[in-house]
Structure formats: structure tokens, C-alpha cells
Short mmCIF file of C-alpha atoms in Angstrom, two decimals:
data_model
loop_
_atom_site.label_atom_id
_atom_site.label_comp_id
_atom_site.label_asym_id
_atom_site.label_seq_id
_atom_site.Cartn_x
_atom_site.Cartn_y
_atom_site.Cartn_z
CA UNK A 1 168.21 189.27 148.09
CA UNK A 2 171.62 190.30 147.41
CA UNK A 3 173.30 190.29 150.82
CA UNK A 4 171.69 190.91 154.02
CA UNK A 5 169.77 194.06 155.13
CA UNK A 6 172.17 194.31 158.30
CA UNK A 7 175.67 194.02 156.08
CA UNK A 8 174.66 196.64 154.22
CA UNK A 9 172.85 199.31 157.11
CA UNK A 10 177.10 198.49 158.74
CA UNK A 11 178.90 199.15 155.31
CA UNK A 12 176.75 202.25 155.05
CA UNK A 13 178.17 203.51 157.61
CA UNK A 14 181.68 202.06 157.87
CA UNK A 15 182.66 201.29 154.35
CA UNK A 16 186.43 200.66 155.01
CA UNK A 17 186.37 199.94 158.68
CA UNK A 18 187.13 196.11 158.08
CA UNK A 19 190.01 194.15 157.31
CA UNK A 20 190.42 192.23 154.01
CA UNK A 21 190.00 194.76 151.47
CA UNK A 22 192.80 194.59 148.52
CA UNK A 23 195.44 195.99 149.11
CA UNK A 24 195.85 197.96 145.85
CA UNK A 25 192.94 199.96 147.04
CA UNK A 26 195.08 200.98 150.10
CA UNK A 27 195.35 204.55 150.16
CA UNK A 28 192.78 205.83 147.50
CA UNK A 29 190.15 208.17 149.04
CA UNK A 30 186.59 206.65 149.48
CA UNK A 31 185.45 209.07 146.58
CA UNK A 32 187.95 207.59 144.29
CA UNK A 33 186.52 204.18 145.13
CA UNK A 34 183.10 204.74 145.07
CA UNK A 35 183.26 206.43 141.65
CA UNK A 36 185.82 203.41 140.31
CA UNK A 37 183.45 200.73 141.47
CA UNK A 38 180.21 202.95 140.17
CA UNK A 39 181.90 203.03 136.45
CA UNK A 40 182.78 199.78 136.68
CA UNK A 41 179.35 198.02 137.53
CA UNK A 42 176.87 201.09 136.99
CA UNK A 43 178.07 202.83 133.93
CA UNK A 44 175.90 202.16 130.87
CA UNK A 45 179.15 201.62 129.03
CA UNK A 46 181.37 199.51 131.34
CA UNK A 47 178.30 197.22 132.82
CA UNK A 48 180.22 193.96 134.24
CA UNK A 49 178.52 190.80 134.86
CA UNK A 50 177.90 191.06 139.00
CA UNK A 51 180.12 189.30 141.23
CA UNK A 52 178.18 188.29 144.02
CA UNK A 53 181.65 187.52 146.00
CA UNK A 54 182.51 191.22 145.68
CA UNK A 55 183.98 192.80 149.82
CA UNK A 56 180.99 194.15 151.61
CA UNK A 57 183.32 196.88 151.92
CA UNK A 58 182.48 198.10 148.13
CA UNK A 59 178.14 197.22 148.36
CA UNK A 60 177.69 200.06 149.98
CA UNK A 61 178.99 201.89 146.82
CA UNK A 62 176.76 200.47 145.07
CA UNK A 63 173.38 201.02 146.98
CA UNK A 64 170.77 201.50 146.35
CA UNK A 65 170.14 200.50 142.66
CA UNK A 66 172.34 197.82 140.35
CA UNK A 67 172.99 197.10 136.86
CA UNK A 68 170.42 195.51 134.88
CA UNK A 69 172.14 191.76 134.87
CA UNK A 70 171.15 191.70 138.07
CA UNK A 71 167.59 190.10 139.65
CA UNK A 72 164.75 192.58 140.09
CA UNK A 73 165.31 192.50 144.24
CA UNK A 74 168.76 193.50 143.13
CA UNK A 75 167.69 196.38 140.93
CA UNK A 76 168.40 199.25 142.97
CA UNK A 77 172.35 199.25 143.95
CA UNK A 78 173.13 201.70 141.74
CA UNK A 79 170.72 204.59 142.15
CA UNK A 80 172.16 207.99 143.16
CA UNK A 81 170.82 208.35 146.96
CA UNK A 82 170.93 209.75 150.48
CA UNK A 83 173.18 207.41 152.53
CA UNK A 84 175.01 206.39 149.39
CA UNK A 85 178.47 207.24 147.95
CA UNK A 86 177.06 206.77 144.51
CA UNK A 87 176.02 211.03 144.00
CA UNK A 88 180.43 211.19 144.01
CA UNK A 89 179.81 210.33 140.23
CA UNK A 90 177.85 213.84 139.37
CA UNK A 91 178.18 214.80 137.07
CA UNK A 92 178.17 212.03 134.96
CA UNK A 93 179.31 213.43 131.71
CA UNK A 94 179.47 210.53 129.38
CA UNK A 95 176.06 209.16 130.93
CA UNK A 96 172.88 208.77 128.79
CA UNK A 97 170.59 208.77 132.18
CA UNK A 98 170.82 208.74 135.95
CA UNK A 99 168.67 207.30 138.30
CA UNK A 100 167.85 209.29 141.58
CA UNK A 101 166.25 207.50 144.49
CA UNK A 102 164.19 210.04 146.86
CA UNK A 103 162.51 209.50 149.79
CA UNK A 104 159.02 211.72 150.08
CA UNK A 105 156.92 211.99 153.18
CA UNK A 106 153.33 213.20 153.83
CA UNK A 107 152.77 215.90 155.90
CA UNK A 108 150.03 217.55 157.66
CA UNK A 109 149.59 221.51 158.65
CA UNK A 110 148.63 221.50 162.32
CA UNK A 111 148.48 224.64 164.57
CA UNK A 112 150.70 226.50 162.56
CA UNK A 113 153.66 223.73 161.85
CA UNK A 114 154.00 221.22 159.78
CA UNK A 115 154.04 217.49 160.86
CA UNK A 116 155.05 214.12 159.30
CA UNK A 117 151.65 212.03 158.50
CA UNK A 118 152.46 208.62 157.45
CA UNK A 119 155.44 206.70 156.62
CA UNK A 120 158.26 207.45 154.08
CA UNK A 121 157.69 206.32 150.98
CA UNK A 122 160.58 206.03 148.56
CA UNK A 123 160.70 207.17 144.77
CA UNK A 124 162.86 206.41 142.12
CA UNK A 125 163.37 209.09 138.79
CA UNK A 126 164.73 208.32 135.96
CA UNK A 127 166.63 211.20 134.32
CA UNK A 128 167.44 211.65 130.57
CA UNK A 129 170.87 213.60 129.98
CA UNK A 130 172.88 213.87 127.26
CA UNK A 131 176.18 212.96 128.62
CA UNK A 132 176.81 210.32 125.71
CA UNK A 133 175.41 212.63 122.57
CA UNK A 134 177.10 216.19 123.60
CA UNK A 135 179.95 215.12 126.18
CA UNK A 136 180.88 217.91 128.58
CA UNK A 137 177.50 220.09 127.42
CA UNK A 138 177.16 221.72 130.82
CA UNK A 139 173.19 222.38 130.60
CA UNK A 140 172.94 218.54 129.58
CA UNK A 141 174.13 216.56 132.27
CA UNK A 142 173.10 216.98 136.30
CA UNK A 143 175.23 218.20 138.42
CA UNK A 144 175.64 218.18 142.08
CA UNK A 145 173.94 221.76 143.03
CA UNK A 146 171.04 220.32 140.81
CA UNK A 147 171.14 216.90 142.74
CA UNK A 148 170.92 218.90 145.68
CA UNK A 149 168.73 221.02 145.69
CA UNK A 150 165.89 218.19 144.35
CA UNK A 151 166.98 216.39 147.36
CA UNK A 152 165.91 219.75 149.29
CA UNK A 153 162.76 219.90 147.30
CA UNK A 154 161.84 216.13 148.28
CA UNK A 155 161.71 216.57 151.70
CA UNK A 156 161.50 220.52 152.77
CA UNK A 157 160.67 219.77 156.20
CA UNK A 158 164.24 218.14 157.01
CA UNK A 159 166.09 220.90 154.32
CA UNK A 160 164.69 223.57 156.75
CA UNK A 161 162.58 225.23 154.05
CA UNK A 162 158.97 224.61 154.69
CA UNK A 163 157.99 227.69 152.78
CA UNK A 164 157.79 225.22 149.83
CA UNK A 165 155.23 223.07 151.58
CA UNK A 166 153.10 226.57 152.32
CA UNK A 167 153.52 227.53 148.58
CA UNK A 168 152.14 224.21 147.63
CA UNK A 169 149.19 224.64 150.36
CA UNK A 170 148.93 227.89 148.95
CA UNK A 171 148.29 226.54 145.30
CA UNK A 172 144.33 225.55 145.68
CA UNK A 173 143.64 224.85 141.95
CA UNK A 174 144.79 225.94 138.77
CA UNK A 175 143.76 229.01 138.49
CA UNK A 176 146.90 231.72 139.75
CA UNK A 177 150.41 231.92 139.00
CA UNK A 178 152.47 229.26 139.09
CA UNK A 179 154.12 228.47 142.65
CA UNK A 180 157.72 228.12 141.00
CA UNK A 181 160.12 229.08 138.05
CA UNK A 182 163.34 227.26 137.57
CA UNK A 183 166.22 229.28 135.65
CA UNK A 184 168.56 227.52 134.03
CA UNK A 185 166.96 223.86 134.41
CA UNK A 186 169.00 222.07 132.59
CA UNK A 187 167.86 218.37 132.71
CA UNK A 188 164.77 219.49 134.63
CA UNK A 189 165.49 217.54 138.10
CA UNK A 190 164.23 220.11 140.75
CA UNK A 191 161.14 220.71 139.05
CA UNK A 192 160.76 217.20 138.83
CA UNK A 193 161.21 216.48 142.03
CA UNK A 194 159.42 219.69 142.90
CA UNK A 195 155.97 218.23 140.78
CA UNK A 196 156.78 214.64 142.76
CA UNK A 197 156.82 216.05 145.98
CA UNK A 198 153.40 218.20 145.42
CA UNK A 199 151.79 215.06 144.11
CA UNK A 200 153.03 213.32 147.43
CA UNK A 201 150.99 215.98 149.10
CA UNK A 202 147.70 215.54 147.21
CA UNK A 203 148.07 218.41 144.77
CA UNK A 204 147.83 217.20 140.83
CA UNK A 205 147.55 221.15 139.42
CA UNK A 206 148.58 221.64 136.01
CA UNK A 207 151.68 224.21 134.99
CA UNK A 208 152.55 224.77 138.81
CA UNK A 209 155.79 225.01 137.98
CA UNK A 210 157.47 226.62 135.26
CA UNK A 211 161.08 225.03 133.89
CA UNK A 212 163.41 227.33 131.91
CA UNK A 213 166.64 227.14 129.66
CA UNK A 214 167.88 229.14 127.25
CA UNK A 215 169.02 225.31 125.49
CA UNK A 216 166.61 223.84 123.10
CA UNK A 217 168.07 220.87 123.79
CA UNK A 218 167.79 221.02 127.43
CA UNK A 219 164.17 222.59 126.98
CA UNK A 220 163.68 218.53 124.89
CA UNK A 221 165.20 216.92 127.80
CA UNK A 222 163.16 218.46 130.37
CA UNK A 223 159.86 217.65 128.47
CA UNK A 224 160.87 214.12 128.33
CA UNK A 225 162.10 213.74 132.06
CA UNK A 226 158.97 215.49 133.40
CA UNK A 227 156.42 213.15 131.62
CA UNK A 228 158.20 209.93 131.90
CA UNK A 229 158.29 210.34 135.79
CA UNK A 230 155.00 211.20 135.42
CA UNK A 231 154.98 214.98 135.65
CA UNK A 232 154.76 216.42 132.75
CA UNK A 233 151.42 217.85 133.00
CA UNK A 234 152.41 220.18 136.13
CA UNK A 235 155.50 221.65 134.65
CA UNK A 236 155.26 223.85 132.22
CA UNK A 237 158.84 224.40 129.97
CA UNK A 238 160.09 227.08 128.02
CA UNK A 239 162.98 228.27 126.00
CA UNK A 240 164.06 231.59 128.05
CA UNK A 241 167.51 233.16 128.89
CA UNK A 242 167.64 234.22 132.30
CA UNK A 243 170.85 236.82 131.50
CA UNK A 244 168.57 239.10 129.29
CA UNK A 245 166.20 240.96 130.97
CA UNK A 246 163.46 241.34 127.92
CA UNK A 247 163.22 237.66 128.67
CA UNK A 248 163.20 237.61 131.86
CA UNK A 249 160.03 240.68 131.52
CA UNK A 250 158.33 238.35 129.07
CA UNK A 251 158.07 235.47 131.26
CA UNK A 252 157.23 238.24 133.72
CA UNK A 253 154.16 239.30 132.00
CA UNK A 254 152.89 236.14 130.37
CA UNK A 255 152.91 233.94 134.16
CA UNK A 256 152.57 236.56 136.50
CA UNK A 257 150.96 239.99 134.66
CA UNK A 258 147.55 239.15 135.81
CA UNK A 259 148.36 238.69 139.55
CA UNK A 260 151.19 241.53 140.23
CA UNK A 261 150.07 244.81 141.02
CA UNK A 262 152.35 247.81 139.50
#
């Protein structure tokens, strides 16, 4: 492995509390760091052959997913992830993808709550933007709200919204609406994550969830992120602008007119 499972648990959680660190990085904010050493190593257009002598001090920053001149046990040090500084980069304008590590868990409905079943298991997206083709296009790229609220969707239970694990219970087959809409999805990530999280639970239904952008481009990105993470039969994307309310009535009607009682 890279460095040892205990050196990096510490620098996770004190990532400047050692001595040794060069002094030019005295006084710069551990955001500035993090996203300095993240363009440095991580970017897809500053890659660096790895130093293996780099401070323990800066691994953390780099955790959980690397670049690819690294080994394959090494692969994951530059993932944006819980426990990570790495999600300071977001959004990553000039970035052709990002890669998201999530952590899913099972869980069971007992006596009216909802329990963990199982042990974590840990996923990792990759997400198409189009930071490097239309710089500074604000429905290309992810940004943190975005990252956020996927995180939320991975793992309801600890977000403090299980009303998305009841919707998914609630979703039998594939007959009925869909449990979902996303407005404005931009690179798709929620839904993603959304569609990963019901398949965690056991539920493969097609067009659950319904992805929307008033971007054709975006609407292109979405249909690629959802199917290479393996989703793209459960989302279902279309080209709608959520400010205009005959749109907003036509996705009305063509989802939901046969299950919503005037």
C-alpha cells in the first residue's frame, strides 16, 4: 500500500498538527492547501509523477483516490469523499470528470424504524462534466449543494431524511409515478446517487426517477453519467425548464396525470 492505514486514519484527523511541514506553507488555510495539492497531483491537467516521500501532513488531502501513475491499491487518493478535504475543489471548473466515493448501507424496516442490516459498503461514481469543453458553464460542472445533497441521498438514515428510504419502500414495481424529479440536474449526481442507493436496497425499477434541465447539454451529460455508473435504466431524463410553468404542467401531466386526483 501507499502508507499505512493508521498514518492516514491520524492525518485525517489532524492534518497540520505535526511538526516538519515547509515552511512556505506556513500560514495558508487548510482549504488553500488541500485544493493546491489536489491540482497539483489530481487534476487531469497538472498530473505529477507521485512522490512517495511527500509529509503525511498533505495524504490526507489526497484520500481517498490518486492519480492514475499510481498502483491500483493506490488508486483511490484522489476521490472526492466524506472525511476528505478533497470536495474543497467543487466546483471543479476546468475538470473533464470527478470521481465521488460514497459509502451506502443496507437497511431493514423493523417496527416502524429503520435499521442498519449489514456492513457499509463503499461506491465509487464517476462523473462526466464539462469543465474542460465550456469552462465556467454553471449547469456543466458539480457543485457543492449538488455534492451534498447526493451525499444525503447515499445514506438518508444518517442525513435525517428517511422519508427517502419509505419512498423507495413505497415504489413496489414499475408501475406508478416515479418516486423523484430532479430540477435543474445539471451533471445528474443526486439522481445518480439516488438510483445507487435504491439498488443498494434491492429495488432495480425502471424510470424511478426523473432528471431535468433545461441544457441539452447537461440533459447529454446526465444520460452518460447515469448509464456508465450503471443507472441509466432507472432514471429517466428530459429537457424541461423548471422557471416556466407550461413546462413544469407538462411534466405534470405526462409522469403524474394518471395518479393525481383534481
Amino acid at each position: 500500500s501507499c502508507f499505512a492505514e493508521d498514518e492516514i486514519s491520524m492525518d485525517l484527523l489532524e492534518p497540520f498538527s505535526r511538526d516538519g511541514f515547509p515552511p512556505e506553507n506556513i500560514g495558508k488555510t487548510r482549504g488553500t492547501l488541500a485544493i493546491e495539492h489536489w491540482n497539483e497531483r489530481c487534476s487531469y491537467f497538472e498530473k505529477k509523477q507521485y512522490n512517495y516521500d511527500v509529509p503525511g501532513e498533505f495524504r490526507a488531502f489526497l484520500h481517498p483516490l490518486a492519480p492514475a501513475t499510481l498502483s491500483s491499491s493506490c488508486s483511490q487518493y484522489c476521490a472526492i469523499a466524506p472525511g476528505s478535504y478533497n470536495h474543497l475543489v467543487l466546483p471543479a471548473l476546468r475538470e473533464p470528470r470527478v470521481n465521488i466515493s460514497l459509502e451506502f448501507r443496507k437497511f431493514a424496516f423493523e417496527n416502524g424504524n429503520w435499521i442498519m442490516e449489514g456492513e457499509r459498503s463503499n461506491g465509487m461514481l464517476d462523473i462526466e462534466q464539462e469543465g474542460s469543453l465550456r469552462m465556467y458553464d454553471v449547469s456543466g460542472v458539480l457543485w457543492p449543494a449538488g455534492y451534498l445533497l447526493g451525499l444525503c441521498l447515499a445514506n438518508p438514515i444518517k442525513c435525517g431524511v428517511p422519508e427517502v428510504l419509505d419512498a423507495i419502500r413505497s415504489k413496489s414495481d414499475n408501475s406508478g409515478a416515479p418516486i423523484a424529479i430532479e430540477l435543474g440536474s445539471g451533471v445528474g449526481f443526486p439522481s445518480v446517487a439516488l438510483a445507487k442507493t435504491m439498488k443498494h436496497q434491492g429495488y432495480f425499477h425502471s424510470h424511478a426517477i426523473v432528471a431535468t434541465d433545461s441544457s441539452k447539454a447537461s440533459c447529454a451529460l446526465i444520460i452518460q453519467n447515469s448509464y456508465q455508473n450503471g443507472v441509466g435504466n432507472m432514471i429517466n431524463v428530459t429537457e424541461l425548464n423548471h422557471m416556466e410553468y407550461s413546462s413544469l404542467s407538462n411534466l405534470r401531466e405526462h409522469f403524474f396525470g394518471n395518479f393525481i386526483d383534481e
